Amino acid sequence: MQTRQRWKIIGAVVLAVVVAMVFFYAEVAQAPRQAAELDASLTDTVTLSIEGLYTDKQVSFASGETLLQVLQGLNTQDPAMRLVVKEYAGLGTLIDGMGDLRNGMGGKYWQYQVNGVMPQVGAGAYAVKNGEVVEWFFGTSQE
């Protein structure tokens, strides 16, 4: 009788291991497909320069993303980015810091230009377009 109970326990353990392996394999097999789908959705590129961090860096993004979303994506890939954002009433989400530079240091603030023109909206409201050149600089107002 004891032998029969042992076999039942062994059978239950083997079944549990097999079921766990099936679920684990399904998750592992799905990960590369999700990564490929993500890469396929990043069809547009922007040339990004950030004072003290990057010069003419090509960054891929999904159509319809805001400049803030592009920066947040870059922030997850590069620990040196150290993106800091802050919500301002009436203005939306603005960049408060990147790298080692924070707004207000030495009377300077993060500002950006797109194709040489300074947009009048924050990064969270600016929809980036394929092929644009974005330059972030740390300077005094309207530098």
Short mmCIF file of C-alpha atoms in Angstrom, two decimals:
data_model
loop_
_atom_site.label_atom_id
_atom_site.label_comp_id
_atom_site.label_asym_id
_atom_site.label_seq_id
_atom_site.Cartn_x
_atom_site.Cartn_y
_atom_site.Cartn_z
CA MET A 1 0.00 0.00 0.00
CA GLN A 2 2.82 2.38 0.84
CA THR A 3 4.44 1.69 -2.53
CA ARG A 4 1.27 2.61 -4.35
CA GLN A 5 1.09 5.93 -2.49
CA ARG A 6 4.72 6.68 -3.34
CA TRP A 7 4.01 6.09 -7.02
CA LYS A 8 1.06 8.44 -6.87
CA ILE A 9 3.23 11.13 -5.30
CA ILE A 10 6.00 10.57 -7.84
CA GLY A 11 3.46 10.70 -10.67
CA ALA A 12 2.00 13.96 -9.34
CA VAL A 13 5.47 15.52 -9.05
CA VAL A 14 6.42 14.43 -12.58
CA LEU A 15 3.14 15.81 -13.93
CA ALA A 16 3.71 19.13 -12.13
CA VAL A 17 7.24 19.39 -13.55
CA VAL A 18 6.01 18.67 -17.09
CA VAL A 19 3.24 21.28 -16.81
CA ALA A 20 5.73 23.84 -15.45
CA MET A 21 8.13 23.12 -18.32
CA VAL A 22 5.36 23.62 -20.90
CA PHE A 23 4.44 27.02 -19.44
CA PHE A 24 8.11 28.05 -19.17
CA TYR A 25 8.78 27.04 -22.79
CA ALA A 26 5.74 29.01 -23.98
CA GLU A 27 7.05 32.16 -22.26
CA VAL A 28 10.61 31.70 -23.56
CA ALA A 29 9.40 31.04 -27.11
CA GLN A 30 7.18 34.13 -27.05
CA ALA A 31 9.91 36.58 -25.92
CA PRO A 32 11.89 36.67 -29.22
CA ARG A 33 8.67 37.18 -31.18
CA GLN A 34 7.69 40.11 -28.96
CA ALA A 35 11.16 41.64 -29.38
CA ALA A 36 10.90 41.26 -33.17
CA GLU A 37 7.44 42.88 -33.16
CA LEU A 38 8.81 45.78 -31.08
CA ASP A 39 11.74 46.27 -33.48
CA ALA A 40 9.35 46.21 -36.45
CA SER A 41 7.21 48.96 -34.88
CA LEU A 42 10.24 51.25 -34.54
CA THR A 43 10.26 52.32 -38.16
CA ASP A 44 11.09 56.03 -37.87
CA THR A 45 14.38 57.63 -36.83
CA VAL A 46 15.38 60.97 -35.39
CA THR A 47 18.87 62.45 -35.12
CA LEU A 48 19.34 63.40 -31.49
CA SER A 49 22.05 65.53 -29.89
CA ILE A 50 22.04 66.11 -26.13
CA GLU A 51 24.67 68.40 -24.64
CA GLY A 52 27.15 66.34 -22.64
CA LEU A 53 25.68 63.00 -23.75
CA TYR A 54 25.22 62.45 -27.50
CA THR A 55 26.14 64.01 -30.80
CA ASP A 56 24.05 63.07 -33.86
CA LYS A 57 22.75 59.82 -32.33
CA GLN A 58 20.28 57.96 -34.55
CA VAL A 59 17.30 56.90 -32.42
CA SER A 60 14.46 54.72 -33.69
CA PHE A 61 10.90 55.34 -32.55
CA ALA A 62 7.34 54.34 -33.36
CA SER A 63 5.30 56.70 -35.50
CA GLY A 64 3.21 59.05 -33.36
CA GLU A 65 5.54 59.10 -30.35
CA THR A 66 6.27 62.34 -28.54
CA LEU A 67 9.78 63.61 -27.95
CA LEU A 68 9.33 62.76 -24.27
CA GLN A 69 8.51 59.13 -25.16
CA VAL A 70 11.63 58.94 -27.36
CA LEU A 71 13.75 60.24 -24.46
CA GLN A 72 12.12 57.83 -22.01
CA GLY A 73 12.89 54.92 -24.34
CA LEU A 74 16.50 56.03 -24.59
CA ASN A 75 16.61 56.41 -20.80
CA THR A 76 15.72 52.73 -20.34
CA GLN A 77 18.56 51.72 -22.68
CA ASP A 78 21.32 53.99 -21.36
CA PRO A 79 21.97 54.48 -17.63
CA ALA A 80 24.06 57.62 -18.37
CA MET A 81 20.92 59.38 -19.63
CA ARG A 82 19.43 59.81 -16.12
CA LEU A 83 16.31 61.53 -17.42
CA VAL A 84 14.37 63.59 -14.85
CA VAL A 85 10.93 64.92 -15.77
CA LYS A 86 8.59 67.23 -13.88
CA GLU A 87 4.92 68.06 -14.33
CA TYR A 88 4.09 71.77 -14.45
CA ALA A 89 0.50 73.03 -14.22
CA GLY A 90 -0.52 74.55 -17.53
CA LEU A 91 2.70 73.54 -19.26
CA GLY A 92 2.63 69.75 -19.05
CA THR A 93 5.60 67.47 -18.56
CA LEU A 94 8.97 69.14 -19.04
CA ILE A 95 12.54 67.88 -18.90
CA ASP A 96 14.10 68.79 -15.55
CA GLY A 97 17.42 66.99 -15.97
CA MET A 98 19.55 64.78 -18.21
CA GLY A 99 22.93 63.29 -17.42
CA ASP A 100 24.57 65.37 -14.69
CA LEU A 101 22.75 68.62 -15.52
CA ARG A 102 19.57 69.75 -13.73
CA ASN A 103 17.44 72.80 -14.48
CA GLY A 104 18.49 75.86 -12.49
CA MET A 105 22.17 74.94 -12.21
CA GLY A 106 24.09 78.14 -12.97
CA GLY A 107 20.90 79.82 -14.17
CA LYS A 108 20.63 77.39 -17.09
CA TYR A 109 17.79 75.17 -18.24
CA TRP A 110 17.22 72.33 -20.71
CA GLN A 111 15.87 73.60 -24.04
CA TYR A 112 15.50 71.98 -27.43
CA GLN A 113 15.37 72.82 -31.10
CA VAL A 114 13.90 70.78 -33.93
CA ASN A 115 15.52 71.38 -37.30
CA GLY A 116 16.99 74.61 -35.88
CA VAL A 117 13.66 75.98 -34.60
CA MET A 118 12.64 76.10 -30.93
CA PRO A 119 9.10 74.63 -30.57
CA GLN A 120 6.77 76.43 -28.18
CA VAL A 121 5.60 73.22 -26.49
CA GLY A 122 7.16 70.85 -23.99
CA ALA A 123 8.69 67.53 -25.00
CA GLY A 124 5.56 65.70 -23.83
CA ALA A 125 3.44 67.57 -26.38
CA TYR A 126 5.82 67.53 -29.35
CA ALA A 127 5.12 64.67 -31.80
CA VAL A 128 8.44 63.70 -33.39
CA LYS A 129 8.52 63.13 -37.15
CA ASN A 130 10.74 60.81 -39.14
CA GLY A 131 14.03 62.39 -40.18
CA GLU A 132 13.93 65.35 -37.81
CA VAL A 133 17.07 66.67 -36.12
CA VAL A 134 16.57 67.38 -32.42
CA GLU A 135 19.17 69.23 -30.38
CA TRP A 136 18.96 69.56 -26.61
CA PHE A 137 21.15 72.23 -25.06
CA PHE A 138 21.65 73.46 -21.52
CA GLY A 139 21.57 77.24 -21.61
CA THR A 140 20.03 80.46 -20.43
CA SER A 141 16.61 81.44 -21.74
CA GLN A 142 16.46 81.82 -25.55
CA GLU A 143 20.21 81.14 -25.91
#
